[in-house]
mmCIF file of C-alpha atoms and ligand atoms in Angstrom:
data_model
loop_
_atom_site.group_PDB
_atom_site.id
_atom_site.type_symbol
_atom_site.label_atom_id
_atom_site.label_comp_id
_atom_site.label_asym_id
_atom_site.label_seq_id
_atom_site.Cartn_x
_atom_site.Cartn_y
_atom_site.Cartn_z
ATOM 1 C CA MET V 252 -26.607 -35.130 -16.498
ATOM 2 C CA THR V 253 -26.717 -35.025 -12.692
ATOM 3 C CA ASN V 254 -29.360 -36.326 -10.408
ATOM 4 C CA HIS V 255 -30.541 -32.767 -9.780
ATOM 5 C CA GLU V 256 -31.247 -31.699 -13.353
ATOM 6 C CA PRO V 257 -34.572 -33.450 -13.853
ATOM 7 C CA PHE V 258 -35.778 -31.984 -10.586
ATOM 8 C CA ILE V 259 -34.719 -28.440 -11.567
ATOM 9 C CA ASP V 260 -36.162 -28.676 -15.060
ATOM 10 C CA GLY V 261 -39.347 -30.050 -13.647
ATOM 11 C CA ALA V 262 -39.579 -27.207 -11.178
ATOM 12 C CA VAL V 263 -39.034 -24.632 -13.936
ATOM 13 C CA GLU V 264 -41.748 -26.110 -16.079
ATOM 14 C CA THR V 265 -44.134 -26.205 -13.170
ATOM 15 C CA GLU V 266 -43.587 -22.544 -12.250
ATOM 16 C CA GLU V 267 -43.878 -21.344 -15.830
ATOM 17 C CA ALA V 268 -46.938 -23.463 -16.390
ATOM 18 C CA ARG V 269 -48.540 -21.728 -13.424
ATOM 19 C CA GLY V 270 -47.800 -18.347 -15.027
ATOM 20 C CA GLY V 271 -45.127 -17.433 -12.439
ATOM 21 C CA VAL V 272 -41.566 -16.281 -13.042
ATOM 22 C CA SER V 273 -39.113 -19.197 -13.083
ATOM 23 C CA ARG V 274 -35.643 -18.974 -11.594
ATOM 24 C CA ARG V 275 -34.151 -19.630 -15.013
ATOM 25 C CA SER V 276 -36.148 -16.892 -16.768
ATOM 26 C CA LEU V 277 -35.390 -14.480 -13.924
ATOM 27 C CA LEU V 278 -31.644 -15.151 -14.232
ATOM 28 C CA LEU V 279 -31.769 -14.752 -17.988
ATOM 29 C CA THR V 280 -33.619 -11.462 -17.639
ATOM 30 C CA VAL V 281 -31.296 -10.063 -14.956
ATOM 31 C CA GLY V 282 -28.154 -11.296 -16.719
ATOM 32 C CA GLY V 283 -29.284 -9.779 -19.983
ATOM 33 C CA ALA V 284 -30.062 -6.452 -18.343
ATOM 34 C CA ALA V 285 -26.637 -6.384 -16.692
ATOM 35 C CA SER V 286 -24.888 -7.082 -19.998
ATOM 36 C CA LEU V 287 -26.846 -4.403 -21.780
ATOM 37 C CA ALA V 288 -26.053 -1.898 -19.029
ATOM 38 C CA ALA V 289 -22.313 -2.653 -19.168
ATOM 39 C CA VAL V 290 -21.805 -2.391 -22.926
ATOM 40 C CA PRO V 291 -23.011 1.227 -23.459
ATOM 41 C CA GLN V 292 -20.946 2.357 -20.414
ATOM 42 C CA VAL V 293 -17.687 1.055 -21.882
ATOM 43 C CA ALA V 294 -18.527 2.530 -25.275
ATOM 44 C CA ALA V 295 -19.473 5.895 -23.753
ATOM 45 C CA ASP V 296 -16.202 6.063 -21.808
ATOM 46 C CA SER V 297 -14.026 5.449 -24.813
ATOM 47 C CA ILE V 298 -15.984 7.790 -27.082
ATOM 48 C CA SER V 299 -16.405 10.744 -24.731
ATOM 49 C CA GLU V 300 -12.798 10.855 -23.499
ATOM 50 C CA GLY V 301 -11.129 9.899 -26.756
ATOM 51 C CA GLY V 302 -8.264 8.127 -24.941
ATOM 52 C CA PRO V 303 -6.872 7.775 -21.430
ATOM 53 C CA THR V 304 -9.179 9.168 -18.785
ATOM 54 C CA ALA V 305 -6.507 10.035 -16.217
ATOM 55 C CA SER V 306 -5.945 13.650 -15.281
ATOM 56 C CA THR V 307 -2.534 14.862 -14.211
ATOM 57 C CA ARG V 308 -1.258 17.600 -11.990
ATOM 58 C CA ARG V 309 2.158 19.146 -11.486
ATOM 59 C CA VAL V 310 3.565 18.373 -8.053
ATOM 60 C CA ARG V 311 6.825 19.426 -6.443
ATOM 61 C CA LEU V 312 8.435 16.951 -4.074
ATOM 62 C CA ALA V 313 11.790 17.025 -2.332
ATOM 63 C CA VAL V 314 12.848 13.413 -1.937
ATOM 64 C CA ASN V 315 15.961 12.720 0.123
ATOM 65 C CA GLY V 316 17.019 16.306 -0.487
ATOM 66 C CA THR V 317 16.569 16.201 -4.271
ATOM 67 C CA ARG V 318 13.857 18.416 -5.736
ATOM 68 C CA HIS V 319 11.517 17.006 -8.373
ATOM 69 C CA GLU V 320 8.740 18.537 -10.461
ATOM 70 C CA LEU V 321 6.472 15.758 -11.605
ATOM 71 C CA ASP V 322 3.324 15.555 -13.688
ATOM 72 C CA LEU V 323 1.387 12.971 -11.752
ATOM 73 C CA ASP V 324 -1.751 11.035 -12.348
ATOM 74 C CA THR V 325 -3.987 12.274 -9.559
ATOM 75 C CA ARG V 326 -4.769 8.668 -8.599
ATOM 76 C CA GLN V 327 -1.159 7.643 -7.904
ATOM 77 C CA SER V 328 -0.170 6.783 -4.360
ATOM 78 C CA LEU V 329 2.992 8.277 -2.954
ATOM 79 C CA LEU V 330 4.376 4.732 -2.831
ATOM 80 C CA ASP V 331 3.874 4.200 -6.566
ATOM 81 C CA VAL V 332 5.440 7.557 -7.393
ATOM 82 C CA LEU V 333 8.509 6.689 -5.318
ATOM 83 C CA ARG V 334 8.903 3.184 -6.682
ATOM 84 C CA GLU V 335 7.763 3.534 -10.281
ATOM 85 C CA GLY V 336 8.289 7.234 -10.975
ATOM 86 C CA LEU V 337 11.541 7.869 -9.135
ATOM 87 C CA ASP V 338 12.921 4.309 -9.086
ATOM 88 C CA LEU V 339 13.340 4.396 -5.313
ATOM 89 C CA THR V 340 12.488 0.758 -4.808
ATOM 90 C CA GLY V 341 13.867 0.526 -1.280
ATOM 91 C CA THR V 342 10.388 1.415 -0.049
ATOM 92 C CA LYS V 343 8.451 -1.830 -0.288
ATOM 93 C CA LYS V 344 4.906 -2.606 -1.360
ATOM 94 C CA GLY V 345 3.544 -5.290 0.924
ATOM 95 C CA CYS V 346 -0.212 -5.212 1.386
ATOM 96 C CA ASN V 347 -0.866 -1.909 -0.470
ATOM 97 C CA GLN V 348 -3.723 -1.259 1.952
ATOM 98 C CA GLY V 349 -2.183 0.219 5.074
ATOM 99 C CA ALA V 350 -1.902 -2.972 7.085
ATOM 100 C CA CYS V 351 1.779 -3.974 7.065
ATOM 101 C CA GLY V 352 3.955 -0.842 7.282
ATOM 102 C CA ALA V 353 6.408 -2.026 4.607
ATOM 103 C CA CYS V 354 5.911 1.234 2.704
ATOM 104 C CA THR V 355 6.660 3.574 5.642
ATOM 105 C CA VAL V 356 8.461 6.811 4.758
ATOM 106 C CA LEU V 357 8.856 10.152 6.477
ATOM 107 C CA LEU V 358 6.596 12.883 5.114
ATOM 108 C CA ASN V 359 7.612 16.296 6.454
ATOM 109 C CA GLY V 360 9.331 14.426 9.288
ATOM 110 C CA LYS V 361 6.343 12.279 10.227
ATOM 111 C CA ARG V 362 6.048 8.586 9.443
ATOM 112 C CA VAL V 363 3.277 7.601 7.045
ATOM 113 C CA VAL V 364 2.302 4.514 5.115
ATOM 114 C CA SER V 365 2.913 5.767 1.601
ATOM 115 C CA CYS V 366 0.486 3.310 -0.021
ATOM 116 C CA LEU V 367 -2.456 5.081 1.593
ATOM 117 C CA THR V 368 -1.791 8.647 0.567
ATOM 118 C CA LEU V 369 -2.083 10.242 -2.858
ATOM 119 C CA ALA V 370 1.075 11.944 -4.046
ATOM 120 C CA VAL V 371 -0.817 14.983 -5.404
ATOM 121 C CA MET V 372 -1.931 15.817 -1.880
ATOM 122 C CA HIS V 373 1.650 16.660 -0.934
ATOM 123 C CA ASP V 374 2.818 19.419 -3.243
ATOM 124 C CA GLY V 375 5.933 21.001 -1.719
ATOM 125 C CA ALA V 376 6.489 18.177 0.778
ATOM 126 C CA GLU V 377 9.800 16.794 1.989
ATOM 127 C CA ILE V 378 9.994 13.020 1.783
ATOM 128 C CA GLU V 379 12.668 10.829 3.290
ATOM 129 C CA THR V 380 13.057 7.201 2.256
ATOM 130 C CA ILE V 381 15.449 4.446 3.245
ATOM 131 C CA GLU V 382 17.789 5.496 0.403
ATOM 132 C CA GLY V 383 18.289 8.868 2.103
ATOM 133 C CA LEU V 384 19.498 7.598 5.473
ATOM 134 C CA GLU V 385 23.078 6.796 4.581
ATOM 135 C CA LYS V 386 25.189 9.955 4.550
ATOM 136 C CA ASN V 387 28.648 10.206 2.987
ATOM 137 C CA GLY V 388 29.043 6.443 2.941
ATOM 138 C CA GLU V 389 28.102 6.132 6.625
ATOM 139 C CA LEU V 390 25.132 4.014 7.587
ATOM 140 C CA HIS V 391 22.492 5.605 9.781
ATOM 141 C CA PRO V 392 22.803 4.377 13.411
ATOM 142 C CA LEU V 393 19.539 2.454 12.996
ATOM 143 C CA GLN V 394 20.864 0.668 9.919
ATOM 144 C CA SER V 395 23.996 -0.313 11.842
ATOM 145 C CA ALA V 396 21.931 -1.423 14.841
ATOM 146 C CA PHE V 397 19.717 -3.629 12.660
ATOM 147 C CA ILE V 398 22.819 -5.348 11.300
ATOM 148 C CA GLU V 399 24.383 -5.682 14.758
ATOM 149 C CA HIS V 400 21.234 -7.209 16.275
ATOM 150 C CA ASP V 401 20.484 -9.409 13.278
ATOM 151 C CA ALA V 402 17.083 -7.716 13.163
ATOM 152 C CA LEU V 403 15.977 -9.191 9.868
ATOM 153 C CA GLN V 404 15.605 -12.424 8.019
ATOM 154 C CA CYS V 405 14.216 -11.946 4.481
ATOM 155 C CA GLY V 406 14.594 -8.169 4.797
ATOM 156 C CA PHE V 407 11.356 -7.252 3.040
ATOM 157 C CA CYS V 408 9.916 -5.390 6.013
ATOM 158 C CA THR V 409 13.253 -3.846 6.999
ATOM 159 C CA PRO V 410 13.159 -0.496 5.148
ATOM 160 C CA GLY V 411 9.709 0.185 6.583
ATOM 161 C CA GLN V 412 10.828 -0.921 10.043
ATOM 162 C CA ILE V 413 13.843 1.364 9.943
ATOM 163 C CA MET V 414 11.916 4.397 8.663
ATOM 164 C CA SER V 415 9.255 3.799 11.262
ATOM 165 C CA ALA V 416 11.944 3.501 13.930
ATOM 166 C CA VAL V 417 13.423 6.856 12.858
ATOM 167 C CA GLY V 418 9.997 8.378 13.443
ATOM 168 C CA CYS V 419 9.417 6.437 16.652
ATOM 169 C CA ILE V 420 12.667 7.675 18.200
ATOM 170 C CA ALA V 421 12.073 11.259 17.040
ATOM 171 C CA GLU V 422 8.611 11.165 18.633
ATOM 172 C CA GLY V 423 10.146 10.108 21.956
ATOM 173 C CA HIS V 424 8.370 6.761 21.880
ATOM 174 C CA ALA V 425 11.382 4.501 22.286
ATOM 175 C CA GLY V 426 11.971 4.711 26.029
ATOM 176 C CA SER V 427 11.521 0.994 26.762
ATOM 177 C CA PRO V 428 11.075 -2.294 24.883
ATOM 178 C CA ALA V 429 7.350 -2.244 25.709
ATOM 179 C CA GLU V 430 7.003 1.287 24.376
ATOM 180 C CA ILE V 431 8.909 0.397 21.212
ATOM 181 C CA GLN V 432 6.684 -2.656 20.660
ATOM 182 C CA PHE V 433 3.573 -0.522 21.054
ATOM 183 C CA TRP V 434 4.633 2.361 18.827
ATOM 184 C CA MET V 435 6.106 0.084 16.164
ATOM 185 C CA SER V 436 3.099 -2.236 16.121
ATOM 186 C CA GLY V 437 2.002 -1.015 12.688
ATOM 187 C CA ASN V 438 5.095 -2.591 11.161
ATOM 188 C CA ILE V 439 4.618 -6.291 10.617
ATOM 189 C CA CYS V 440 7.494 -8.744 10.240
ATOM 190 C CA ARG V 441 6.366 -12.050 8.805
ATOM 191 C CA CYS V 442 9.745 -13.592 9.660
ATOM 192 C CA GLY V 443 9.194 -12.773 13.323
ATOM 193 C CA ALA V 444 12.421 -10.838 13.775
ATOM 194 C CA TYR V 445 10.782 -8.732 16.487
ATOM 195 C CA PRO V 446 13.272 -9.371 19.346
ATOM 196 C CA GLY V 447 16.142 -8.117 17.183
ATOM 197 C CA ILE V 448 14.110 -5.186 15.873
ATOM 198 C CA VAL V 449 13.174 -4.005 19.354
ATOM 199 C CA ALA V 450 16.762 -4.418 20.577
ATOM 200 C CA ALA V 451 18.091 -2.481 17.584
ATOM 201 C CA VAL V 452 15.650 0.394 18.058
ATOM 202 C CA ALA V 453 16.384 0.515 21.801
ATOM 203 C CA ASP V 454 20.123 0.627 21.119
ATOM 204 C CA ALA V 455 19.831 3.335 18.495
ATOM 205 C CA ALA V 456 17.538 5.359 20.759
ATOM 206 C CA LYS V 457 20.205 5.343 23.508
ATOM 207 C CA GLY V 458 22.674 6.919 21.129
ATOM 208 C CA THR V 459 20.435 9.875 20.257
HETATM 209 FE FE1 FES F 701 1.590 0.093 2.716
HETATM 210 FE FE2 FES F 701 1.423 -2.443 3.555
HETATM 211 S S1 FES F 701 2.225 -1.651 1.662
HETATM 212 S S2 FES F 701 0.986 -0.623 4.661
HETATM 213 FE FE1 FES F 702 11.186 -10.927 6.667
HETATM 214 FE FE2 FES F 702 10.616 -8.980 8.384
HETATM 215 S S1 FES F 702 12.568 -9.811 7.935
HETATM 216 S S2 FES F 702 9.316 -9.877 6.944
#
């Protein structure tokens, strides 16, 4: 028993004795109402649907040049479809809320954070991921530049950085280190490899 309990019990008795609503009785009433509300909802869900509640839709995606027809849960992000449906795990899941850029891919040539877009919204789209950059055994110039400039430490952010850099260069936003920093600012590197990243993107941009 703590020093506070007698005081609380005393206060409860005093309020109830005066015919008011005590804190304890109020909590019991509210808590009971919440429990009663939750139980029928769960039961109704399982009875009315008779199983999983997810709906699916057929979606066609061309990923790194390969065409897929997929029956997708309408709630799946593009990131989850790539990683879990197509086993393309090069695209990373960092924050899963649009804040880090680790999941960046090209969607119809434009860079997007794939964790924030539903795959079913993109029927017929062309997607490019980090796995699609190497061609005929040759690294993409950005991949080579990242290696040359030691633009990574743990490497977790690197696929997103490189895909974002592909978009950044294609947009014409890689004309100077300051411009690269600005237009790549959605891609976070927790290892702080930014000097190498900017140098690599600048180098690759010169070669295009
Ligand atoms: Fe998509 Fe971080 S995982 S932005
Ligand atoms: Fe580790 Fe960027 S290299 S987060």
